[in-house]
Coordinates of C-alpha atoms and ligand atoms in Angstrom, one line a residue:
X1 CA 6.0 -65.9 102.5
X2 CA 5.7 -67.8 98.8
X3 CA 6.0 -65.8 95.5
X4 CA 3.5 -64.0 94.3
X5 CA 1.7 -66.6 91.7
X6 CA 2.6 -65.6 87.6
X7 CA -0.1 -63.6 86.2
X8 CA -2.5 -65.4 83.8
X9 CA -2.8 -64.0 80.2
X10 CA -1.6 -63.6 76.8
X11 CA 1.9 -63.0 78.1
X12 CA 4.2 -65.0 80.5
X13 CA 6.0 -62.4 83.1
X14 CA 8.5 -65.2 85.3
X15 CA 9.7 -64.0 88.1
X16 CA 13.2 -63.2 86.5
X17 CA 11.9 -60.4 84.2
X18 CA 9.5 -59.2 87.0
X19 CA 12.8 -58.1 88.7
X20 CA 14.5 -56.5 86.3
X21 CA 11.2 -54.4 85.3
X22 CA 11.4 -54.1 89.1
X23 CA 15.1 -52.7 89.5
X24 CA 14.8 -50.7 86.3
X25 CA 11.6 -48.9 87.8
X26 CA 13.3 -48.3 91.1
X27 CA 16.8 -47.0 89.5
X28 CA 15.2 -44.5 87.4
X29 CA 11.9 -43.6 89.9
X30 CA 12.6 -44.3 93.2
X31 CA 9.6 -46.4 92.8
X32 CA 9.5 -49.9 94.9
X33 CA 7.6 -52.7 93.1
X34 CA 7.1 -55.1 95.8
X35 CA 6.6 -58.6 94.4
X36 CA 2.9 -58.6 95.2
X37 CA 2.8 -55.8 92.1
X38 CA 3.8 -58.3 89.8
X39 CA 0.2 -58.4 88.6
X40 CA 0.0 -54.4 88.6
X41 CA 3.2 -54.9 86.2
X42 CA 1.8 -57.6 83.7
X43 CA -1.5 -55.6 83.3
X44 CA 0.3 -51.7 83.3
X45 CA 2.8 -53.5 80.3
X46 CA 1.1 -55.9 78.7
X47 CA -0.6 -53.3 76.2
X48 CA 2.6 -52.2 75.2
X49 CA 3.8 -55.8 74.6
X50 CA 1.8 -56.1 72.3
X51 CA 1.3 -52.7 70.5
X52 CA 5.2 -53.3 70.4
X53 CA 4.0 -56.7 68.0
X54 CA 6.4 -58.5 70.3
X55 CA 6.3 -61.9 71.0
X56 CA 6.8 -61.5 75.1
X57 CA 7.9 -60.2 78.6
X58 CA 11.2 -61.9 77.3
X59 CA 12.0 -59.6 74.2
X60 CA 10.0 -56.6 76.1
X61 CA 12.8 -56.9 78.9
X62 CA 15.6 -57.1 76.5
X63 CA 14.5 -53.7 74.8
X64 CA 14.0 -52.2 78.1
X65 CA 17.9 -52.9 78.8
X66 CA 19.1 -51.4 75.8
X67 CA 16.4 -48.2 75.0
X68 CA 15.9 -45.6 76.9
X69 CA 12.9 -44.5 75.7
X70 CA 11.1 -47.7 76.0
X71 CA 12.5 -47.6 79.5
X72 CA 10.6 -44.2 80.5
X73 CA 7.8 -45.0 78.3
X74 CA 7.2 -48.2 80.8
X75 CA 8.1 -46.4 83.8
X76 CA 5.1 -43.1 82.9
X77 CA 2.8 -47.0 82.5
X78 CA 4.1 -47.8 86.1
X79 CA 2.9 -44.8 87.9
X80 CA -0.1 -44.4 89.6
X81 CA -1.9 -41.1 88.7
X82 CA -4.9 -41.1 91.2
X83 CA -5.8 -37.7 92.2
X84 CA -8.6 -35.3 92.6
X85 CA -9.7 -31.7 93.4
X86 CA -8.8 -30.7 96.9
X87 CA -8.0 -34.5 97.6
X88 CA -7.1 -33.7 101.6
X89 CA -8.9 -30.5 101.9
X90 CA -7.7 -30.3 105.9
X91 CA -4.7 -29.2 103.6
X92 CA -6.4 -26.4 102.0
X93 CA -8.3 -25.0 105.0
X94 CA -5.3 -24.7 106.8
X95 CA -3.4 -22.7 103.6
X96 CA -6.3 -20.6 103.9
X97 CA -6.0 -19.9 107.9
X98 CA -2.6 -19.4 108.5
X99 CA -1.0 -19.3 105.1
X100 CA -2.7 -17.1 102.3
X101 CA -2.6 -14.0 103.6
X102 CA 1.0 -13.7 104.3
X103 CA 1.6 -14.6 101.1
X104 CA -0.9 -12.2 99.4
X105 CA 1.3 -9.1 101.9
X106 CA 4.4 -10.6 100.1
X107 CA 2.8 -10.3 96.6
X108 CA 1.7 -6.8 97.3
X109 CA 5.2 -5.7 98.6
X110 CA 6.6 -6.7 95.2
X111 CA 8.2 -9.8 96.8
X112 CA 7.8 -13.0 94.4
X113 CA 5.6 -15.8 96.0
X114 CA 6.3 -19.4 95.0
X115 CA 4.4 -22.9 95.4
X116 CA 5.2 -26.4 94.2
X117 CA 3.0 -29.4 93.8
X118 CA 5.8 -31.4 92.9
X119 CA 4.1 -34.8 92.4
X120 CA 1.6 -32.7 90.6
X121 CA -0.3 -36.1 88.6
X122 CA -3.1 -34.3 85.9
X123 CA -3.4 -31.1 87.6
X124 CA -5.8 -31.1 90.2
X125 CA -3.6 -30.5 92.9
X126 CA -2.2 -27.6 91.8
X127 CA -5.4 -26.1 90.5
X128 CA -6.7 -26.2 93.7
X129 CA -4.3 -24.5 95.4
X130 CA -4.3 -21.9 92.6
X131 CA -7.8 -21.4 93.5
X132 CA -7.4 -21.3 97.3
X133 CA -4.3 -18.4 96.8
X134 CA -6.8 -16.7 94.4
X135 CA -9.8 -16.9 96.9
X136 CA -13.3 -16.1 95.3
X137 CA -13.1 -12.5 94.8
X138 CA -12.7 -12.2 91.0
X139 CA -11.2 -8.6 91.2
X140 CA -8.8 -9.5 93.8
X141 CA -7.8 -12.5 93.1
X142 CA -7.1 -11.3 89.1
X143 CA -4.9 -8.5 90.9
X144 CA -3.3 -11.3 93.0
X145 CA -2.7 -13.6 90.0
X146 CA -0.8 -10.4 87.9
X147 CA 1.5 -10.0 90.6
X148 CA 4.7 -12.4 90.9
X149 CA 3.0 -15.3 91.9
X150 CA 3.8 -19.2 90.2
X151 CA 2.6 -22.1 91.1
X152 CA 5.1 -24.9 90.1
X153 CA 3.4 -28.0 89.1
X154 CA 5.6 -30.9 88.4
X155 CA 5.5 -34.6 87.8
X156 CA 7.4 -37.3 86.6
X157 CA 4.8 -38.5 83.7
X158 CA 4.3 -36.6 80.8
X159 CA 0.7 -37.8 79.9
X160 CA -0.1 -36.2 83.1
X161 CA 0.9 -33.3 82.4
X162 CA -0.1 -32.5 79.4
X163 CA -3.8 -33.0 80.9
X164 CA -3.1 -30.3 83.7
X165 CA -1.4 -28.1 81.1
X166 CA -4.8 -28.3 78.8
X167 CA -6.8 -27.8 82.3
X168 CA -9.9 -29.2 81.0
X169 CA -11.7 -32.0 83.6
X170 CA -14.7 -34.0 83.0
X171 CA -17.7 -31.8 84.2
X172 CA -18.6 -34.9 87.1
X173 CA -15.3 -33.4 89.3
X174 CA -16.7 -30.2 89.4
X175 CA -18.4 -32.0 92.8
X176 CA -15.1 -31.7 94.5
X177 CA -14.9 -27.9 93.8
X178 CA -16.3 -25.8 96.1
X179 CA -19.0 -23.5 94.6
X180 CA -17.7 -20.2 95.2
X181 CA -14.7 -21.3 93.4
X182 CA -16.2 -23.0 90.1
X183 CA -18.3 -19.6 90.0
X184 CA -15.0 -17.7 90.3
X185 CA -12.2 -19.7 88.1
X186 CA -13.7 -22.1 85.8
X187 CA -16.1 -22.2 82.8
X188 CA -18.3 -25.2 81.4
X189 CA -18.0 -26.3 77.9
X190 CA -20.3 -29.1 77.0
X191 CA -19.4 -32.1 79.2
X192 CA -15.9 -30.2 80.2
X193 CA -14.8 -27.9 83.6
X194 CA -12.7 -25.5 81.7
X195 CA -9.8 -24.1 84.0
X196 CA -9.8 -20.3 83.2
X197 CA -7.0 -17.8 82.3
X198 CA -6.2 -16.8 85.9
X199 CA -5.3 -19.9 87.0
X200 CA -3.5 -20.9 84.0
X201 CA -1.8 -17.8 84.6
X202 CA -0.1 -18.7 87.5
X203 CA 0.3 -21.8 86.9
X204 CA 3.8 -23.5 85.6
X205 CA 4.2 -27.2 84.1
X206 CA 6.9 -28.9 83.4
X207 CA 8.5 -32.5 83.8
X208 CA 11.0 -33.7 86.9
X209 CA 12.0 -36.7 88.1
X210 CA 12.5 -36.2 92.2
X211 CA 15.5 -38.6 92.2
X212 CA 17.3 -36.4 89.6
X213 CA 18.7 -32.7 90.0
X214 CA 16.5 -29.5 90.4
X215 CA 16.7 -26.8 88.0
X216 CA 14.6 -24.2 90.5
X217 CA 16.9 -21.9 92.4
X218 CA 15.1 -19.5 94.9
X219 CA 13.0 -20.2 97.3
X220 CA 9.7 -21.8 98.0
X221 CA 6.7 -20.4 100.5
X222 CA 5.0 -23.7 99.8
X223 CA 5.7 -27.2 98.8
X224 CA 3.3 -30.0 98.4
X225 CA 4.7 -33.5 98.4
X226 CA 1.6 -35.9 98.7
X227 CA 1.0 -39.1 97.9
X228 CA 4.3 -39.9 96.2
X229 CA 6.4 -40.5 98.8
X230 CA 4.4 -43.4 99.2
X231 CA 6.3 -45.4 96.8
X232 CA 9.7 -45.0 97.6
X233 CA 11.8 -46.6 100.0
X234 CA 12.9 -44.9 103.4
X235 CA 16.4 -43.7 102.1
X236 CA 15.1 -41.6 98.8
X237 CA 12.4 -40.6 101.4
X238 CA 14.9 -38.8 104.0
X239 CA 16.9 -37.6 101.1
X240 CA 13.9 -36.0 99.5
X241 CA 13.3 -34.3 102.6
X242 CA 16.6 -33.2 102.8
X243 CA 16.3 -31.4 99.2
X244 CA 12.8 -30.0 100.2
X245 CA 14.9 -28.4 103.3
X246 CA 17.5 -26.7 101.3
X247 CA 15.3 -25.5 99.1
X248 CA 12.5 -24.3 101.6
X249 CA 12.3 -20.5 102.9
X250 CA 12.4 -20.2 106.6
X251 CA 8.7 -20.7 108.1
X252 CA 7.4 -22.0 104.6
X253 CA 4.9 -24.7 104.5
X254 CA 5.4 -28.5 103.5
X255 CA 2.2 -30.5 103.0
X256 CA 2.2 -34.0 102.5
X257 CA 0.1 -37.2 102.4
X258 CA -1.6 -38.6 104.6
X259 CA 0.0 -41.8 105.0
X260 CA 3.2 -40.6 104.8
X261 CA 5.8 -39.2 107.8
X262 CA 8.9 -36.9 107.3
X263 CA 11.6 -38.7 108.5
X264 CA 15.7 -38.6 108.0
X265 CA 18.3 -35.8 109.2
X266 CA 16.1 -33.1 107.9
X267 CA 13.6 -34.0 110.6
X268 CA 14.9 -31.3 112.9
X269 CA 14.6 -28.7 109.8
X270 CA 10.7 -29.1 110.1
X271 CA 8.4 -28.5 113.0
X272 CA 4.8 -30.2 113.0
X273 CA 2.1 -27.6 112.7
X274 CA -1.0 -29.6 112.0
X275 CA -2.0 -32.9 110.6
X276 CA 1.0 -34.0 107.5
X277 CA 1.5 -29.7 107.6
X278 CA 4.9 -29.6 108.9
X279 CA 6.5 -25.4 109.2
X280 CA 10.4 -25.1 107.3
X281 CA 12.3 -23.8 110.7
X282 CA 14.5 -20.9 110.5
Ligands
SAM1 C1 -0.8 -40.8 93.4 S1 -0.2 -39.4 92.4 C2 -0.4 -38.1 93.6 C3 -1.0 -36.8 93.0 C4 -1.2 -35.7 94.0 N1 0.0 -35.2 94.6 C5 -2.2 -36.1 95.0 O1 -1.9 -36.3 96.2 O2 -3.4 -36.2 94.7 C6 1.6 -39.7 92.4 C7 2.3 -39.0 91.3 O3 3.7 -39.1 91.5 C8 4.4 -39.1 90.3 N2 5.7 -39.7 90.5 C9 6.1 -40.9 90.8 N3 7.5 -41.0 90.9 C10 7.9 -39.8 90.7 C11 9.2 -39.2 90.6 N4 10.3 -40.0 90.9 N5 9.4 -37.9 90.4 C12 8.3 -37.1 90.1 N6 7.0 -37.6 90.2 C13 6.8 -38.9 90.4 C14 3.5 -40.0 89.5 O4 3.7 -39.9 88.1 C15 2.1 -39.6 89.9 O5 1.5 -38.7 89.0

């Protein structure tokens, strides 16, 4: 197969500095930039070429060897961030069937109840699960969301996060919500969906790389992994697995995308329960 032709614009990115940006991305991410990205690249960096004043992909490259924070600050440009409100909702009926109410009994018996969205992009993810543990009974799920229950919501870009921590959505999403819910958790202000105080409640932010360590101890009752696994290559795939294993209860849940498989020693850790829902064995 021929190289992927140089992008055309203001800047020259040759092939050279493509993989370095390339190597750099995956070292610190996990995230593969196939050669056919190198437009993806030019167009993601570009802006900060030149907000930067600098004269090229040349100099851009150079600083990006010897900063780190114009390192990360390129790699937050080279994510992809799509997401929406129950994205996958096959996801969120089955938490709803088989999951919820053991882990409402838990809460009740003073036990602590803990989720992760840990690719968690600008929130919706975890809001939504926030919203299916809550349910649509305001007096419940309030008594629900005083009792030890956190949502973990984690991602590797900090401009995404700081959207899901201010929980406030265009008013146009509120389409992918179902009704009983936006009646329940969330509040209209202008042209915003604003995400109410029992959600926030529950709801923890904070930034993590999956390739690095894991401050969490304890264990989790859910994890979703979606749509980020994607990315990677097959060995930070199985070792992510791996860490999701260790860190998994016995008969907790593992949701993930729908294009993506759990594969790698931990395999046998995991028993398929449903369509990318996959139960932690004991
Ligand atoms: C396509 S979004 C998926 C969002 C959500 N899970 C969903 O399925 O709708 C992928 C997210 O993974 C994050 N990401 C990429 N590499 C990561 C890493 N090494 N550690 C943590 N998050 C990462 C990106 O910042 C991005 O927000």
């Amino acid at each position: 197969m021929s190289a992927a032709p140089a992008p055309v614009g203001e800047f020259t990115l040759d092939a050279a500095d493509f993989t370095t940006i390339a190597r750099m991305t995956h070292a610190h991410s996990g995230i593969v930039l196939a050669d056919g990205k190198r437009q993806l690249v030019y167009s993601r960096l570009a802006k900060i070429v030149r907000r930067r004043g600098m004269s090229g992909f040349a100099d851009y490259v150079e600083l990006l060897r010897n900063d780190a924070d114009a390192r990360r600050e390129a790699i937050f440009a080279l994510t992809t961030n799509h997401t929406k409100f129950f994205r996958e909702d096959h996801h969120f009926a089955h938490f709803t069937t088989h999951v919820r109410a053991g882990l409402i009994a838990q809460a009740e018996r003073g036990r602590p109840v803990r989720l992760w969205s840990s690719a968690s992009s600008s929130g919706e993810e975890p809001y939504s699960l926030a919203m299916t543990l809550l349910g649509d009974d305001k007096a419940a799920g309030t008594r629900l969301a005083s009792r030890d229950v956190a949502i973990l919501a984690t991602d590797l870009a900090p401009h995404v996060l700081a959207t899901a921590s201010a929980g406030r959505y265009p008013v146009a999403m509120a389409r992918d919500i179902p009704e009983r819910y936006r009646r329940t958790w969330m509040s209209k202000e202008a042209d915003e969906l604003v995400m109410g105080p029992e959600l926030k409640r529950v709801l923890a932010y904070r930034r993590l790389n999956l390739l690095e360590s894991w401050p969490m101890k304890g264990r989790f009752d859910v994890v979703f992994c979606r749509n980020v696994m994607i990315y990677f290559d097959e060995p930070t795939k199985a070792r992510l697995i791996e860490r999701f294993a260790e860190l998994m209860a016995p008969g907790s849940f593992l949701y993930i995308g729908h294009s993506e498989r759990v594969i790698g020693p931990a395999t046998s850790a995991f028993e398929p329960v449903g369509q990318t829902i996959y139960r932690r064995t004991a």
